[in-house]
Amino acid sequence: MATILKLFQPLQPKQEDTGSKITVVGAGQVGMAAVFSILTQGVSNNVAIVDVMAEKLRGEMMDLQHGSAFMNNAKINASTDYAITAGSKICVVTAGVRQREGETRLDLVQRNTDILKVIIPKLLQHSPDTIFLIASNPVDILTYVTWKISGLPKHRVIGSGTNLDSARFRYLLSERLSIATTSCHGYIIGEHGDSSVPVWSGVNIAGVRLSDMNPEIGTDKDSESWKDIHDMVVKSAYEVIKLKGYTSWAIGLSISQLCHAILTNANSVHAVTTYVKGEHGIEQDVFMSLPCVLGSSGVSDVIRQRLTENEKTQFRKSAEIMVKVQSGIKF
Ligand code: 6V0
């Protein structure tokens, strides 16, 4: 104590809040990959992690804290107590049970809804102005569930949605074209996963649309079988789960990118789960992915893509699946 008194001449109490605090609920594979990306990419240096497994949580926290010298003034807190989440600008939810081999995302719905019923009110209590970013599966349904439970305006409840599917799509396009992933432009919309819709009509390199050169692109009639790329996107999560037991790095990076867009008020466009009633003929309260403008208030705008009739039909089919699952949820 004496040393500290001799070392410092206090002028002003230290500030706790950096204004960019992110809470991540769920210290599993997805949650920790997200935290690691957020901290190492400099998206936020103030992260709170919550889980129900106290020892695992403490282990993860200590392991990350020991990396502090390699990060940018990281403040890492972890606890089973939601008090540590107070004042979070974004609350990322990755808690829940994950898909087992062969299990669909939609099978998980009630189990993860029950978990959200506990988590969401506690997060809101400590961070009433927060933006929710849901990653737990089935992500579109659970984003709807979060909207219902929280009572928040729709722009503040976002799901990670097809940001990951779109990234996988762009990666596979890049492999086929030998062009950098960042130069391959295209979106996957609709449900994250099985009924997702590739917007082939908009896929382009430097503004040159592949559909202008190959009008059959993405269809069964296409002799070049570009459709295989979307099939691979749909299968890729199952394949990674089969090979390593879970998926983590790509979804962690996706979450980190979305947090960056919000914290920097970027107005950048990402395919995320949002409220889609009124878009492309959807008439129900459904959350699915469309390209959205993300900034400090969450989703400020939904981009109205010029979809083909076939793409619209597929999007509406995706919505029908959502509505069916939603009707079975017990709140
Ligand atoms: P995991 O490694 O089992 O981690 C889940 C964590 O949640 C565990 O540490 C649990 O202790 C914790 N948890 C469970 N219940 C609660 C609770 N009530 N409160 C706090 N924490 C709790 O799973 P993993 O991290 O692999 O996956 C998490 C979720 O993300 C699953 O629903 C996955 O299906 C989903 N994914 C979503 C993706 C997307 O693109 N949106 C991608 C991959 C996985």
Coordinates of N, CA and C and ligand atoms in Angstrom, one line a residue, residues 25-31 51-53 56 82 94-99 108 112 115 119 135-137 139 160 164 192 246-247 251, ligand 1:
V25 N -22.9 -14.2 -24.0 CA -23.4 -15.2 -23.1 C -23.2 -16.6 -23.8
G26 N -22.6 -17.5 -23.0 CA -22.2 -18.8 -23.6 C -20.7 -18.8 -23.8
A27 N -20.0 -19.5 -22.9 CA -18.5 -19.6 -23.1 C -18.2 -20.9 -23.8
G28 N -19.0 -21.3 -24.7 CA -18.7 -22.5 -25.5 C -17.8 -22.2 -26.7
Q29 N -17.8 -23.1 -27.7 CA -16.9 -23.0 -28.8 C -17.2 -21.7 -29.6
V30 N -18.5 -21.4 -29.8 CA -18.9 -20.2 -30.6 C -18.6 -19.0 -29.8
G31 N -19.0 -18.9 -28.5 CA -18.8 -17.8 -27.7 C -17.4 -17.4 -27.6
D51 N -21.8 -17.5 -18.3 CA -22.2 -18.9 -18.6 C -22.7 -19.5 -17.3
V52 N -23.2 -20.7 -17.4 CA -23.7 -21.4 -16.2 C -22.6 -22.2 -15.5
M53 N -21.5 -22.5 -16.3 CA -20.4 -23.3 -15.8 C -19.3 -22.5 -15.2
K56 N -15.4 -23.5 -15.8 CA -15.0 -23.4 -17.2 C -14.8 -21.9 -17.6
Y82 N -25.0 -11.9 -13.7 CA -25.2 -11.0 -14.8 C -24.9 -9.5 -14.5
T94 N -24.8 -16.7 -27.4 CA -24.3 -18.0 -28.1 C -24.6 -19.2 -27.2
A95 N -25.4 -18.9 -26.1 CA -25.6 -20.0 -25.1 C -26.6 -21.0 -25.7
G96 N -26.5 -22.2 -25.2 CA -27.5 -23.1 -25.6 C -26.9 -24.4 -26.0
V97 N -27.8 -25.3 -26.4 CA -27.3 -26.6 -26.8 C -27.0 -26.5 -28.3
R98 N -26.0 -27.2 -28.8 CA -25.7 -27.2 -30.2 C -26.2 -28.4 -30.9
Q99 N -26.2 -28.3 -32.3 CA -26.6 -29.4 -33.1 C -25.8 -30.7 -32.8
L108 N -33.6 -27.9 -32.5 CA -33.1 -27.3 -31.2 C -34.1 -26.3 -30.6
N112 N -33.6 -24.4 -26.7 CA -33.0 -23.1 -26.7 C -33.9 -21.9 -26.3
I115 N -33.9 -21.6 -22.6 CA -32.7 -21.0 -22.1 C -32.8 -19.4 -22.3
I119 N -32.2 -16.0 -19.9 CA -31.1 -15.1 -20.2 C -31.5 -13.6 -20.6
A135 N -26.9 -15.6 -31.8 CA -26.2 -16.6 -32.7 C -26.7 -18.0 -32.4
S136 N -27.3 -18.3 -31.3 CA -27.7 -19.6 -30.9 C -28.7 -20.1 -32.0
N137 N -28.7 -21.4 -32.2 CA -29.6 -22.0 -33.3 C -30.8 -22.6 -32.7
V139 N -31.1 -19.9 -35.4 CA -30.9 -18.5 -35.1 C -32.1 -17.6 -35.5
S160 N -27.4 -13.4 -36.2 CA -26.2 -13.5 -37.1 C -26.5 -14.0 -38.4
L164 N -22.9 -15.6 -42.1 CA -21.9 -16.8 -42.2 C -22.1 -17.5 -43.6
H192 N -31.0 -19.1 -42.0 CA -29.7 -19.6 -41.9 C -29.7 -21.1 -41.9
Y246 N -18.0 -29.4 -34.0 CA -18.7 -28.1 -33.8 C -18.1 -27.2 -34.9
T247 N -18.7 -26.0 -35.1 CA -18.1 -25.0 -35.9 C -17.8 -23.8 -35.0
I251 N -17.9 -18.6 -37.5 CA -19.0 -17.8 -36.9 C -18.5 -16.8 -35.9
Ligands
6V0_1 P1 -21.3 -25.2 -26.7 O1 -19.8 -25.3 -26.9 O2 -22.0 -26.4 -26.1 O3 -21.5 -24.0 -25.8 C1 -22.7 -23.6 -25.3 C2 -22.5 -22.9 -24.0 O4 -23.7 -22.4 -23.5 C3 -22.0 -23.8 -22.9 O5 -20.8 -23.3 -22.4 C4 -23.1 -23.9 -21.9 O6 -22.6 -24.0 -20.6 C5 -23.7 -22.5 -22.1 N1 -25.1 -22.4 -21.6 C6 -26.1 -23.4 -21.7 N2 -27.2 -22.9 -21.0 C7 -26.9 -21.7 -20.6 C8 -27.6 -20.7 -19.8 N3 -28.8 -20.9 -19.4 N4 -27.0 -19.6 -19.5 C9 -25.7 -19.3 -19.9 N5 -25.0 -20.2 -20.6 C10 -25.6 -21.4 -20.9 O7 -22.0 -24.9 -28.1 P2 -21.4 -24.0 -29.3 O8 -20.7 -22.8 -28.7 O9 -20.8 -24.9 -30.2 O10 -22.8 -23.5 -30.0 C11 -23.6 -22.6 -29.3 C12 -24.8 -22.2 -30.1 O11 -24.4 -21.6 -31.3 C13 -25.6 -23.5 -30.6 O12 -27.0 -23.2 -30.5 C14 -25.2 -23.7 -32.0 O13 -26.1 -24.4 -32.8 C15 -25.1 -22.2 -32.4 N6 -24.3 -21.9 -33.7 C16 -24.7 -20.9 -34.4 C17 -24.1 -20.6 -35.6 C18 -24.6 -19.5 -36.4 O14 -24.2 -19.3 -37.6 N7 -25.6 -18.7 -36.0 C19 -22.9 -21.3 -36.0 C20 -22.5 -22.3 -35.2 C21 -23.1 -22.7 -34.0

